[in-house]
């Protein structure tokens, strides 16, 4: 797992060089007084602390499994037990659970031991203290999500691991929220596997304290013809999601769904980089999943994809069109309330849309791919702004969705304005399940 200072430096220079060379010319058409920042380089100071012979747990993150369990995932350099000890009082661990350990190899890289333990049943809206691999030197804690509304999500895409990522993470850390949703592009390791480890360390303070529910982006594929023919090797081993839990198990880590707030919100994680065409396993699963959603109970249904289905930015124009053609009708039929996407490194919010046009019973589409990765911002927009595009801006930031009650959810976009978080856009989203005109 260790990366020497020299390799790190060489890699840093390559990456920094590449991102500077590939930068588009700065746009002069500024629509707000806020001067957009330049990309920031990949952080290079995240050292591997190997003094303990590799036994110390690191890169801890958690994800919700069903309504009352949590998966704890972490990595040790050497052999260590796949055990989590936990309880509701600091320093006391009346419960423990054991899980499994996996590793993977990628070209010449060998991962550490990736441990995966599901703990519970847990009480809702409760702080748990825990430690991994019986490590007595470090106690972590998380808060379980509440079993009823209100429920607070943070949504952040295309994070990477730069100074802007740090800024975004700091702002998220300052929020009171229950769960983080990530619409793809996590580490920007881009085949260089130690970057998955530095990313794991960077996000640990947040990802070990609240469930992080993620889906894949193009940067997770990491396929190399002949050499590494299997896609998603690192992603699937390091970021295992609850695809086999809940009411409609999907059988693939690349798409899954889950309920929160006692079933008041149903979240669907779709896979933009695995087959989604009619007749595919994902398409059949989505149909099954939506058929099982009872809108009398699920006040809000939201979906996440990576490549946006609606996008007026010049970056990645049209890349989500095939998936939209394959799946939008299913989501519309189920009156899905909102779709969050990443991929385009900017923020854009659309009105309710369906079939390319405004539709009062369609989903609100939001691109929130502005987490802060090294590729920088996508600053060129198509002109004129389409009528259905309600707000668009190329700035780093994150979003929050607070489902207040069975009819109302407040969406806010928090821009990293010179490292300060500023609410730059907000709108109320009302549940389509409670709209008689959409449920004839
Ligand atoms: C780790 O802790 C658990 C629970 O406290 C205990 O049952 C187990 O024997 C310990 N394992 C090791 C290898 O120390
Ligand atoms: C969660 O717990 C906090 C503090 O105990 C309380 O204020 C809040 O209302 C609870 N939330 C829910 C949804 O039960
Ligand atoms: C739901 O929340 C909205 C926004 O705060 C409020 O206007 C509405 O009255 C609430 N509905 C109920 C049933 O409390
Ligand atoms: Fe992407």
GROMACS .gro file of C-alpha atoms and ligand atoms in nm:
model
  483
    1UNK     CA    1   0.000   0.000   0.000
    2UNK     CA    2   0.290   0.230   0.062
    3UNK     CA    3   0.377   0.474  -0.210
    4UNK     CA    4   0.729   0.615  -0.208
    5UNK     CA    5   0.773   0.990  -0.205
    6UNK     CA    6   0.937   0.974  -0.548
    7UNK     CA    7   0.657   0.783  -0.716
    8UNK     CA    8   0.412   1.020  -0.557
    9UNK     CA    9   0.603   1.322  -0.681
   10UNK     CA   10   0.640   1.188  -1.035
   11UNK     CA   11   0.275   1.098  -1.046
   12UNK     CA   12   0.176   1.435  -0.905
   13UNK     CA   13   0.379   1.615  -1.171
   14UNK     CA   14   0.231   1.402  -1.449
   15UNK     CA   15  -0.120   1.465  -1.328
   16UNK     CA   16  -0.068   1.833  -1.264
   17UNK     CA   17   0.098   1.872  -1.605
   18UNK     CA   18  -0.173   1.679  -1.784
   19UNK     CA   19  -0.454   1.875  -1.627
   20UNK     CA   20  -0.293   2.210  -1.704
   21UNK     CA   21  -0.234   2.111  -2.067
   22UNK     CA   22  -0.589   1.989  -2.117
   23UNK     CA   23  -0.751   2.301  -1.972
   24UNK     CA   24  -0.996   2.481  -2.198
   25UNK     CA   25  -0.928   2.853  -2.250
   26UNK     CA   26  -1.086   3.059  -1.973
   27UNK     CA   27  -1.437   3.176  -2.052
   28UNK     CA   28  -1.492   3.551  -2.058
   29UNK     CA   29  -1.870   3.528  -2.047
   30UNK     CA   30  -1.916   3.560  -1.672
   31UNK     CA   31  -2.280   3.564  -1.571
   32UNK     CA   32  -2.228   3.637  -1.201
   33UNK     CA   33  -1.974   3.847  -1.012
   34UNK     CA   34  -1.823   3.530  -0.868
   35UNK     CA   35  -1.489   3.453  -1.031
   36UNK     CA   36  -1.465   3.081  -1.084
   37UNK     CA   37  -1.156   2.914  -0.945
   38UNK     CA   38  -0.894   2.723  -1.139
   39UNK     CA   39  -0.859   2.349  -1.091
   40UNK     CA   40  -0.651   2.245  -0.794
   41UNK     CA   41  -0.389   1.973  -0.813
   42UNK     CA   42  -0.434   1.629  -0.666
   43UNK     CA   43  -0.334   1.631  -0.301
   44UNK     CA   44  -0.002   1.459  -0.250
   45UNK     CA   45   0.037   1.477   0.127
   46UNK     CA   46  -0.178   1.183   0.225
   47UNK     CA   47   0.086   0.950   0.365
   48UNK     CA   48   0.047   0.587   0.448
   49UNK     CA   49   0.135   0.539   0.816
   50UNK     CA   50   0.301   0.201   0.818
   51UNK     CA   51   0.472   0.213   1.159
   52UNK     CA   52   0.232  -0.045   1.296
   53UNK     CA   53   0.324  -0.320   1.050
   54UNK     CA   54   0.013  -0.243   0.849
   55UNK     CA   55  -0.235  -0.361   1.114
   56UNK     CA   56  -0.397  -0.023   1.180
   57UNK     CA   57  -0.740   0.008   1.024
   58UNK     CA   58  -0.768   0.290   0.772
   59UNK     CA   59  -1.001   0.413   0.498
   60UNK     CA   60  -1.306   0.333   0.711
   61UNK     CA   61  -1.642   0.397   0.548
   62UNK     CA   62  -1.995   0.282   0.621
   63UNK     CA   63  -2.307   0.214   0.412
   64UNK     CA   64  -2.664   0.138   0.516
   65UNK     CA   65  -2.788  -0.221   0.476
   66UNK     CA   66  -3.165  -0.257   0.500
   67UNK     CA   67  -3.345  -0.042   0.756
   68UNK     CA   68  -3.141  -0.126   1.066
   69UNK     CA   69  -2.795  -0.250   0.971
   70UNK     CA   70  -2.471  -0.089   0.867
   71UNK     CA   71  -2.182  -0.224   0.661
   72UNK     CA   72  -1.842  -0.116   0.791
   73UNK     CA   73  -1.561  -0.137   0.534
   74UNK     CA   74  -1.194  -0.071   0.610
   75UNK     CA   75  -0.844  -0.170   0.505
   76UNK     CA   76  -0.539  -0.300   0.687
   77UNK     CA   77  -0.198  -0.346   0.528
   78UNK     CA   78  -0.137  -0.674   0.712
   79UNK     CA   79  -0.354  -0.951   0.851
   80UNK     CA   80  -0.607  -0.830   1.106
   81UNK     CA   81  -0.943  -0.968   1.220
   82UNK     CA   82  -1.253  -0.869   1.023
   83UNK     CA   83  -1.424  -0.771   1.348
   84UNK     CA   84  -1.622  -0.463   1.448
   85UNK     CA   85  -1.689  -0.398   1.817
   86UNK     CA   86  -1.962  -0.144   1.887
   87UNK     CA   87  -2.203   0.009   2.134
   88UNK     CA   88  -2.393   0.328   2.216
   89UNK     CA   89  -2.154   0.449   2.490
   90UNK     CA   90  -1.803   0.568   2.415
   91UNK     CA   91  -1.541   0.315   2.529
   92UNK     CA   92  -1.792   0.032   2.578
   93UNK     CA   93  -1.849  -0.228   2.310
   94UNK     CA   94  -2.108  -0.482   2.423
   95UNK     CA   95  -2.163  -0.599   2.064
   96UNK     CA   96  -1.932  -0.739   1.803
   97UNK     CA   97  -1.966  -0.888   1.457
   98UNK     CA   98  -1.730  -1.059   1.216
   99UNK     CA   99  -1.737  -1.046   0.839
  100UNK     CA  100  -1.511  -1.122   0.548
  101UNK     CA  101  -1.181  -1.002   0.401
  102UNK     CA  102  -1.099  -0.955   0.032
  103UNK     CA  103  -0.801  -0.839  -0.168
  104UNK     CA  104  -0.743  -0.764  -0.533
  105UNK     CA  105  -0.446  -0.724  -0.763
  106UNK     CA  106  -0.426  -0.476  -1.044
  107UNK     CA  107  -0.127  -0.492  -1.280
  108UNK     CA  108   0.160  -0.478  -1.028
  109UNK     CA  109  -0.044  -0.338  -0.739
  110UNK     CA  110  -0.169  -0.557  -0.454
  111UNK     CA  111  -0.436  -0.412  -0.231
  112UNK     CA  112  -0.432  -0.429   0.145
  113UNK     CA  113  -0.686  -0.648   0.325
  114UNK     CA  114  -1.029  -0.502   0.258
  115UNK     CA  115  -1.258  -0.596   0.545
  116UNK     CA  116  -1.637  -0.592   0.527
  117UNK     CA  117  -1.861  -0.644   0.830
  118UNK     CA  118  -2.237  -0.589   0.859
  119UNK     CA  119  -2.343  -0.486   1.210
  120UNK     CA  120  -2.685  -0.459   1.369
  121UNK     CA  121  -2.972  -0.452   1.433
  122UNK     CA  122  -2.915  -0.087   1.527
  123UNK     CA  123  -3.151   0.173   1.672
  124UNK     CA  124  -3.244   0.459   1.440
  125UNK     CA  125  -3.113   0.814   1.482
  126UNK     CA  126  -2.856   0.697   1.738
  127UNK     CA  127  -2.483   0.752   1.776
  128UNK     CA  128  -2.276   0.432   1.784
  129UNK     CA  129  -1.913   0.410   1.888
  130UNK     CA  130  -1.703   0.143   1.720
  131UNK     CA  131  -1.360   0.011   1.653
  132UNK     CA  132  -1.230  -0.205   1.370
  133UNK     CA  133  -0.997  -0.507   1.378
  134UNK     CA  134  -0.991  -0.490   1.762
  135UNK     CA  135  -0.772  -0.179   1.734
  136UNK     CA  136  -0.769  -0.037   2.085
  137UNK     CA  137  -0.596   0.285   1.982
  138UNK     CA  138  -0.881   0.438   1.783
  139UNK     CA  139  -1.252   0.475   1.841
  140UNK     CA  140  -1.480   0.591   1.560
  141UNK     CA  141  -1.847   0.685   1.571
  142UNK     CA  142  -2.142   0.719   1.337
  143UNK     CA  143  -2.506   0.824   1.359
  144UNK     CA  144  -2.770   0.592   1.218
  145UNK     CA  145  -3.033   0.750   0.991
  146UNK     CA  146  -3.374   0.830   1.143
  147UNK     CA  147  -3.660   0.586   1.083
  148UNK     CA  148  -3.904   0.864   0.990
  149UNK     CA  149  -3.914   1.206   0.826
  150UNK     CA  150  -3.756   1.458   0.828
  151UNK     CA  151  -3.455   1.308   0.648
  152UNK     CA  152  -3.149   1.500   0.527
  153UNK     CA  153  -2.935   1.390   0.232
  154UNK     CA  154  -2.615   1.543   0.103
  155UNK     CA  155  -2.554   1.486  -0.270
  156UNK     CA  156  -2.204   1.531  -0.413
  157UNK     CA  157  -2.056   1.395  -0.736
  158UNK     CA  158  -1.719   1.376  -0.912
  159UNK     CA  159  -1.525   1.435  -0.592
  160UNK     CA  160  -1.167   1.338  -0.668
  161UNK     CA  161  -0.899   1.441  -0.419
  162UNK     CA  162  -0.785   1.799  -0.468
  163UNK     CA  163  -0.787   2.117  -0.264
  164UNK     CA  164  -1.139   2.177  -0.397
  165UNK     CA  165  -1.244   1.832  -0.281
  166UNK     CA  166  -1.116   1.925   0.065
  167UNK     CA  167  -1.317   2.245   0.051
  168UNK     CA  168  -1.633   2.059  -0.052
  169UNK     CA  169  -1.581   1.795   0.218
  170UNK     CA  170  -1.530   2.065   0.482
  171UNK     CA  171  -1.862   2.226   0.388
  172UNK     CA  172  -2.039   1.890   0.393
  173UNK     CA  173  -1.883   1.818   0.732
  174UNK     CA  174  -2.038   2.140   0.861
  175UNK     CA  175  -2.389   2.025   0.771
  176UNK     CA  176  -2.625   1.826   0.986
  177UNK     CA  177  -2.723   1.538   0.759
  178UNK     CA  178  -2.817   1.170   0.771
  179UNK     CA  179  -2.672   1.016   0.455
  180UNK     CA  180  -2.451   1.106   0.160
  181UNK     CA  181  -2.544   1.012  -0.198
  182UNK     CA  182  -2.269   1.008  -0.462
  183UNK     CA  183  -2.365   0.989  -0.833
  184UNK     CA  184  -2.029   0.848  -0.947
  185UNK     CA  185  -1.661   0.936  -1.000
  186UNK     CA  186  -1.504   0.888  -0.660
  187UNK     CA  187  -1.125   0.880  -0.645
  188UNK     CA  188  -1.003   0.969  -0.996
  189UNK     CA  189  -0.741   0.698  -0.938
  190UNK     CA  190  -0.747   0.651  -1.316
  191UNK     CA  191  -0.570   0.311  -1.311
  192UNK     CA  192  -0.310   0.421  -1.053
  193UNK     CA  193  -0.438   0.214  -0.759
  194UNK     CA  194  -0.261   0.389  -0.467
  195UNK     CA  195  -0.492   0.682  -0.542
  196UNK     CA  196  -0.782   0.469  -0.420
  197UNK     CA  197  -0.600   0.443  -0.087
  198UNK     CA  198  -0.531   0.815  -0.059
  199UNK     CA  199  -0.894   0.882  -0.147
  200UNK     CA  200  -1.009   0.637   0.121
  201UNK     CA  201  -0.802   0.827   0.378
  202UNK     CA  202  -0.924   1.166   0.259
  203UNK     CA  203  -1.295   1.083   0.290
  204UNK     CA  204  -1.272   0.870   0.606
  205UNK     CA  205  -1.361   1.145   0.857
  206UNK     CA  206  -1.698   1.189   0.684
  207UNK     CA  207  -1.751   0.842   0.538
  208UNK     CA  208  -1.693   0.667   0.872
  209UNK     CA  209  -1.950   0.891   1.043
  210UNK     CA  210  -2.247   0.881   0.801
  211UNK     CA  211  -2.348   0.621   0.545
  212UNK     CA  212  -2.204   0.693   0.199
  213UNK     CA  213  -2.422   0.543  -0.072
  214UNK     CA  214  -2.248   0.554  -0.409
  215UNK     CA  215  -2.296   0.453  -0.768
  216UNK     CA  216  -2.034   0.425  -1.038
  217UNK     CA  217  -1.900   0.682  -1.285
  218UNK     CA  218  -1.674   0.639  -1.587
  219UNK     CA  219  -1.366   0.681  -1.365
  220UNK     CA  220  -1.459   0.362  -1.180
  221UNK     CA  221  -1.441   0.139  -1.490
  222UNK     CA  222  -1.058   0.107  -1.499
  223UNK     CA  223  -1.047  -0.153  -1.774
  224UNK     CA  224  -0.720  -0.209  -1.965
  225UNK     CA  225  -0.758  -0.429  -2.274
  226UNK     CA  226  -0.584  -0.769  -2.229
  227UNK     CA  227  -0.412  -0.660  -1.904
  228UNK     CA  228  -0.713  -0.581  -1.683
  229UNK     CA  229  -1.016  -0.701  -1.880
  230UNK     CA  230  -1.261  -0.696  -1.586
  231UNK     CA  231  -1.413  -0.354  -1.519
  232UNK     CA  232  -1.481  -0.208  -1.172
  233UNK     CA  233  -1.223  -0.424  -0.993
  234UNK     CA  234  -1.119  -0.164  -0.734
  235UNK     CA  235  -1.462  -0.005  -0.707
  236UNK     CA  236  -1.650  -0.332  -0.647
  237UNK     CA  237  -1.400  -0.456  -0.389
  238UNK     CA  238  -1.361  -0.128  -0.200
  239UNK     CA  239  -1.711   0.017  -0.226
  240UNK     CA  240  -1.950  -0.274  -0.184
  241UNK     CA  241  -2.308  -0.149  -0.170
  242UNK     CA  242  -2.623  -0.327  -0.038
  243UNK     CA  243  -2.734  -0.468  -0.373
  244UNK     CA  244  -2.834  -0.799  -0.213
  245UNK     CA  245  -3.042  -0.641   0.067
  246UNK     CA  246  -3.386  -0.482   0.072
  247UNK     CA  247  -3.707  -0.552  -0.115
  248UNK     CA  248  -3.558  -0.595  -0.462
  249UNK     CA  249  -3.203  -0.735  -0.462
  250UNK     CA  250  -3.034  -0.657  -0.794
  251UNK     CA  251  -2.753  -0.913  -0.804
  252UNK     CA  252  -2.502  -0.644  -0.913
  253UNK     CA  253  -2.301  -0.389  -0.716
  254UNK     CA  254  -2.345  -0.154  -1.012
  255UNK     CA  255  -2.716  -0.082  -0.947
  256UNK     CA  256  -2.940  -0.123  -0.642
  257UNK     CA  257  -3.209   0.049  -0.439
  258UNK     CA  258  -3.295   0.108  -0.076
  259UNK     CA  259  -3.550   0.277   0.149
  260UNK     CA  260  -3.487   0.532   0.421
  261UNK     CA  261  -3.704   0.711   0.678
  262UNK     CA  262  -3.921   0.404   0.736
  263UNK     CA  263  -3.993   0.373   0.364
  264UNK     CA  264  -4.091   0.738   0.313
  265UNK     CA  265  -3.806   0.780   0.062
  266UNK     CA  266  -3.703   0.521  -0.197
  267UNK     CA  267  -3.358   0.575  -0.352
  268UNK     CA  268  -3.259   0.409  -0.681
  269UNK     CA  269  -2.890   0.390  -0.775
  270UNK     CA  270  -2.855   0.327  -1.148
  271UNK     CA  271  -2.544   0.217  -1.340
  272UNK     CA  272  -2.451   0.438  -1.635
  273UNK     CA  273  -2.153   0.214  -1.729
  274UNK     CA  274  -2.315  -0.128  -1.733
  275UNK     CA  275  -2.584  -0.250  -1.972
  276UNK     CA  276  -2.910  -0.055  -1.933
  277UNK     CA  277  -3.085  -0.132  -2.263
  278UNK     CA  278  -3.436  -0.282  -2.272
  279UNK     CA  279  -3.403  -0.652  -2.193
  280UNK     CA  280  -3.077  -0.610  -1.995
  281UNK     CA  281  -3.053  -0.737  -1.637
  282UNK     CA  282  -3.047  -0.377  -1.508
  283UNK     CA  283  -3.353  -0.277  -1.709
  284UNK     CA  284  -3.551  -0.582  -1.591
  285UNK     CA  285  -3.446  -0.516  -1.232
  286UNK     CA  286  -3.551  -0.148  -1.253
  287UNK     CA  287  -3.894  -0.246  -1.383
  288UNK     CA  288  -3.929  -0.495  -1.095
  289UNK     CA  289  -3.803  -0.246  -0.838
  290UNK     CA  290  -4.041   0.031  -0.947
  291UNK     CA  291  -4.335  -0.212  -0.959
  292UNK     CA  292  -4.269  -0.288  -0.591
  293UNK     CA  293  -4.277   0.076  -0.479
  294UNK     CA  294  -4.598   0.166  -0.295
  295UNK     CA  295  -4.642   0.541  -0.342
  296UNK     CA  296  -4.893   0.552  -0.058
  297UNK     CA  297  -4.590   0.484   0.161
  298UNK     CA  298  -4.297   0.617  -0.044
  299UNK     CA  299  -4.368   0.989  -0.047
  300UNK     CA  300  -4.051   1.057  -0.247
  301UNK     CA  301  -3.868   0.844  -0.503
  302UNK     CA  302  -3.531   0.969  -0.626
  303UNK     CA  303  -3.279   0.817  -0.868
  304UNK     CA  304  -2.907   0.871  -0.929
  305UNK     CA  305  -2.715   0.822  -1.254
  306UNK     CA  306  -2.370   0.938  -1.361
  307UNK     CA  307  -2.403   1.082  -1.713
  308UNK     CA  308  -2.690   1.337  -1.701
  309UNK     CA  309  -3.006   1.276  -1.905
  310UNK     CA  310  -3.063   1.652  -1.927
  311UNK     CA  311  -2.763   1.877  -1.980
  312UNK     CA  312  -2.714   2.214  -2.150
  313UNK     CA  313  -2.339   2.221  -2.086
  314UNK     CA  314  -2.113   2.157  -2.384
  315UNK     CA  315  -1.922   1.899  -2.179
  316UNK     CA  316  -2.046   1.541  -2.229
  317UNK     CA  317  -2.332   1.667  -2.444
  318UNK     CA  318  -2.564   1.382  -2.539
  319UNK     CA  319  -2.375   1.112  -2.345
  320UNK     CA  320  -2.677   1.028  -2.128
  321UNK     CA  321  -2.923   1.016  -2.420
  322UNK     CA  322  -2.919   0.638  -2.480
  323UNK     CA  323  -2.979   0.561  -2.115
  324UNK     CA  324  -3.255   0.819  -2.101
  325UNK     CA  325  -3.419   0.662  -2.408
  326UNK     CA  326  -3.401   0.321  -2.240
  327UNK     CA  327  -3.519   0.411  -1.890
  328UNK     CA  328  -3.693   0.747  -1.867
  329UNK     CA  329  -4.037   0.604  -1.946
  330UNK     CA  330  -4.008   0.361  -1.653
  331UNK     CA  331  -3.916   0.641  -1.412
  332UNK     CA  332  -4.190   0.866  -1.546
  333UNK     CA  333  -4.449   0.590  -1.513
  334UNK     CA  334  -4.353   0.550  -1.147
  335UNK     CA  335  -4.363   0.931  -1.095
  336UNK     CA  336  -4.002   0.950  -0.980
  337UNK     CA  337  -3.959   1.292  -0.819
  338UNK     CA  338  -3.595   1.376  -0.887
  339UNK     CA  339  -3.291   1.245  -1.074
  340UNK     CA  340  -2.939   1.345  -0.966
  341UNK     CA  341  -2.645   1.311  -1.203
  342UNK     CA  342  -2.273   1.390  -1.207
  343UNK     CA  343  -2.014   1.368  -1.487
  344UNK     CA  344  -2.041   1.731  -1.600
  345UNK     CA  345  -1.824   1.933  -1.362
  346UNK     CA  346  -2.076   2.205  -1.296
  347UNK     CA  347  -2.419   2.258  -1.144
  348UNK     CA  348  -2.744   2.261  -1.337
  349UNK     CA  349  -3.106   2.228  -1.224
  350UNK     CA  350  -3.389   2.158  -1.464
  351UNK     CA  351  -3.762   2.203  -1.425
  352UNK     CA  352  -3.976   1.889  -1.419
  353UNK     CA  353  -3.903   1.727  -1.755
  354UNK     CA  354  -3.992   1.420  -1.958
  355UNK     CA  355  -3.915   1.329  -2.320
  356UNK     CA  356  -3.691   1.634  -2.356
  357UNK     CA  357  -3.964   1.883  -2.260
  358UNK     CA  358  -4.115   2.034  -1.948
  359UNK     CA  359  -4.372   1.799  -1.796
  360UNK     CA  360  -4.557   1.862  -1.468
  361UNK     CA  361  -4.538   1.488  -1.386
  362UNK     CA  362  -4.172   1.443  -1.484
  363UNK     CA  363  -3.871   1.438  -1.254
  364UNK     CA  364  -3.665   1.740  -1.150
  365UNK     CA  365  -3.320   1.670  -1.301
  366UNK     CA  366  -3.009   1.805  -1.130
  367UNK     CA  367  -2.644   1.781  -1.237
  368UNK     CA  368  -2.424   1.795  -0.930
  369UNK     CA  369  -2.086   1.688  -1.074
  370UNK     CA  370  -1.901   1.977  -0.910
  371UNK     CA  371  -1.736   1.803  -0.614
  372UNK     CA  372  -1.391   1.937  -0.700
  373UNK     CA  373  -1.181   1.689  -0.897
  374UNK     CA  374  -0.854   1.770  -1.077
  375UNK     CA  375  -1.011   1.800  -1.421
  376UNK     CA  376  -1.159   2.136  -1.326
  377UNK     CA  377  -1.487   2.302  -1.418
  378UNK     CA  378  -1.698   2.263  -1.732
  379UNK     CA  379  -1.751   2.629  -1.812
  380UNK     CA  380  -1.901   2.629  -2.162
  381UNK     CA  381  -2.277   2.625  -2.191
  382UNK     CA  382  -2.494   2.598  -2.498
  383UNK     CA  383  -2.653   2.926  -2.597
  384UNK     CA  384  -2.933   3.019  -2.540
  385UNK     CA  385  -3.016   2.849  -2.212
  386UNK     CA  386  -3.303   2.604  -2.283
  387UNK     CA  387  -3.637   2.704  -2.130
  388UNK     CA  388  -3.641   2.390  -1.912
  389UNK     CA  389  -3.296   2.468  -1.761
  390UNK     CA  390  -3.384   2.665  -1.447
  391UNK     CA  391  -3.034   2.738  -1.313
  392UNK     CA  392  -2.683   2.660  -1.433
  393UNK     CA  393  -2.341   2.757  -1.311
  394UNK     CA  394  -1.989   2.618  -1.336
  395UNK     CA  395  -1.867   2.633  -0.976
  396UNK     CA  396  -1.760   2.371  -0.724
  397UNK     CA  397  -1.998   2.277  -0.445
  398UNK     CA  398  -2.246   2.021  -0.313
  399UNK     CA  399  -2.622   1.979  -0.276
  400UNK     CA  400  -2.858   1.903   0.009
  401UNK     CA  401  -3.201   1.745  -0.010
  402UNK     CA  402  -3.404   1.779   0.305
  403UNK     CA  403  -3.723   1.576   0.286
  404UNK     CA  404  -3.927   1.776   0.534
  405UNK     CA  405  -4.254   1.582   0.527
  406UNK     CA  406  -4.458   1.359   0.294
  407UNK     CA  407  -4.524   1.643   0.049
  408UNK     CA  408  -4.223   1.878   0.065
  409UNK     CA  409  -3.849   1.847   0.009
  410UNK     CA  410  -3.609   2.142   0.007
  411UNK     CA  411  -3.320   2.124  -0.241
  412UNK     CA  412  -3.028   2.364  -0.190
  413UNK     CA  413  -2.702   2.402  -0.381
  414UNK     CA  414  -2.403   2.512  -0.174
  415UNK     CA  415  -2.131   2.673  -0.379
  416UNK     CA  416  -1.767   2.675  -0.263
  417UNK     CA  417  -1.743   3.050  -0.293
  418UNK     CA  418  -1.373   3.120  -0.230
  419UNK     CA  419  -1.376   2.826   0.012
  420UNK     CA  420  -1.688   2.954   0.190
  421UNK     CA  421  -2.014   2.764   0.147
  422UNK     CA  422  -2.286   2.986   0.001
  423UNK     CA  423  -2.641   2.881  -0.082
  424UNK     CA  424  -2.653   2.978  -0.449
  425UNK     CA  425  -2.970   2.801  -0.560
  426UNK     CA  426  -3.270   2.653  -0.384
  427UNK     CA  427  -3.612   2.517  -0.467
  428UNK     CA  428  -3.895   2.324  -0.307
  429UNK     CA  429  -3.970   1.988  -0.466
  430UNK     CA  430  -4.321   1.861  -0.399
  431UNK     CA  431  -4.396   1.488  -0.407
  432UNK     CA  432  -4.559   1.367  -0.730
  433UNK     CA  433  -4.733   1.099  -0.521
  434UNK     CA  434  -4.936   1.375  -0.357
  435UNK     CA  435  -5.020   1.546  -0.688
  436UNK     CA  436  -5.369   1.429  -0.800
  437UNK     CA  437  -5.308   1.551  -1.158
  438UNK     CA  438  -5.023   1.296  -1.192
  439UNK     CA  439  -5.211   1.003  -1.039
  440UNK     CA  440  -5.531   0.968  -1.240
  441LIG     C1  441  -1.156  -0.938   1.862
  441LIG     O1  442  -1.259  -0.894   1.950
  441LIG     C2  443  -1.369  -0.983   1.955
  441LIG     C3  444  -1.480  -0.916   2.033
  441LIG     O2  445  -1.433  -0.839   2.141
  441LIG     C4  446  -1.322  -1.115   2.016
  441LIG     O3  447  -1.429  -1.207   2.023
  441LIG     C5  448  -1.212  -1.174   1.928
  441LIG     O4  449  -1.157  -1.292   1.988
  441LIG     C6  450  -1.099  -1.074   1.907
  441LIG     N1  451  -1.010  -1.127   1.804
  441LIG     C7  452  -0.877  -1.115   1.811
  441LIG     C8  453  -0.800  -1.179   1.698
  441LIG     O5  454  -0.823  -1.057   1.901
  442LIG     C1  455  -3.322   1.248   1.591
  442LIG     O1  456  -3.269   1.276   1.720
  442LIG     C2  457  -3.260   1.416   1.745
  442LIG     C3  458  -3.183   1.436   1.875
  442LIG     O2  459  -3.212   1.336   1.966
  442LIG     C4  460  -3.399   1.476   1.748
  442LIG     O3  461  -3.394   1.615   1.772
  442LIG     C5  462  -3.464   1.452   1.610
  442LIG     O4  463  -3.597   1.498   1.611
  442LIG     C6  464  -3.463   1.304   1.576
  442LIG     N1  465  -3.508   1.288   1.438
  442LIG     C7  466  -3.604   1.202   1.401
  442LIG     C8  467  -3.644   1.202   1.259
  442LIG     O5  468  -3.657   1.126   1.480
  443LIG     C1  469  -4.486   2.014   0.486
  443LIG     O1  470  -4.382   2.111   0.484
  443LIG     C2  471  -4.414   2.229   0.413
  443LIG     C3  472  -4.290   2.315   0.405
  443LIG     O2  473  -4.240   2.342   0.531
  443LIG     C4  474  -4.529   2.300   0.481
  443LIG     O3  475  -4.566   2.415   0.407
  443LIG     C5  476  -4.648   2.204   0.487
  443LIG     O4  477  -4.754   2.264   0.558
  443LIG     C6  478  -4.608   2.074   0.554
  443LIG     N1  479  -4.718   1.979   0.548
  443LIG     C7  480  -4.768   1.923   0.656
  443LIG     C8  481  -4.878   1.826   0.634
  443LIG     O5  482  -4.725   1.947   0.767
  444LIG    FE1  483  -1.756   1.125  -1.510
   0.00000   0.00000   0.00000
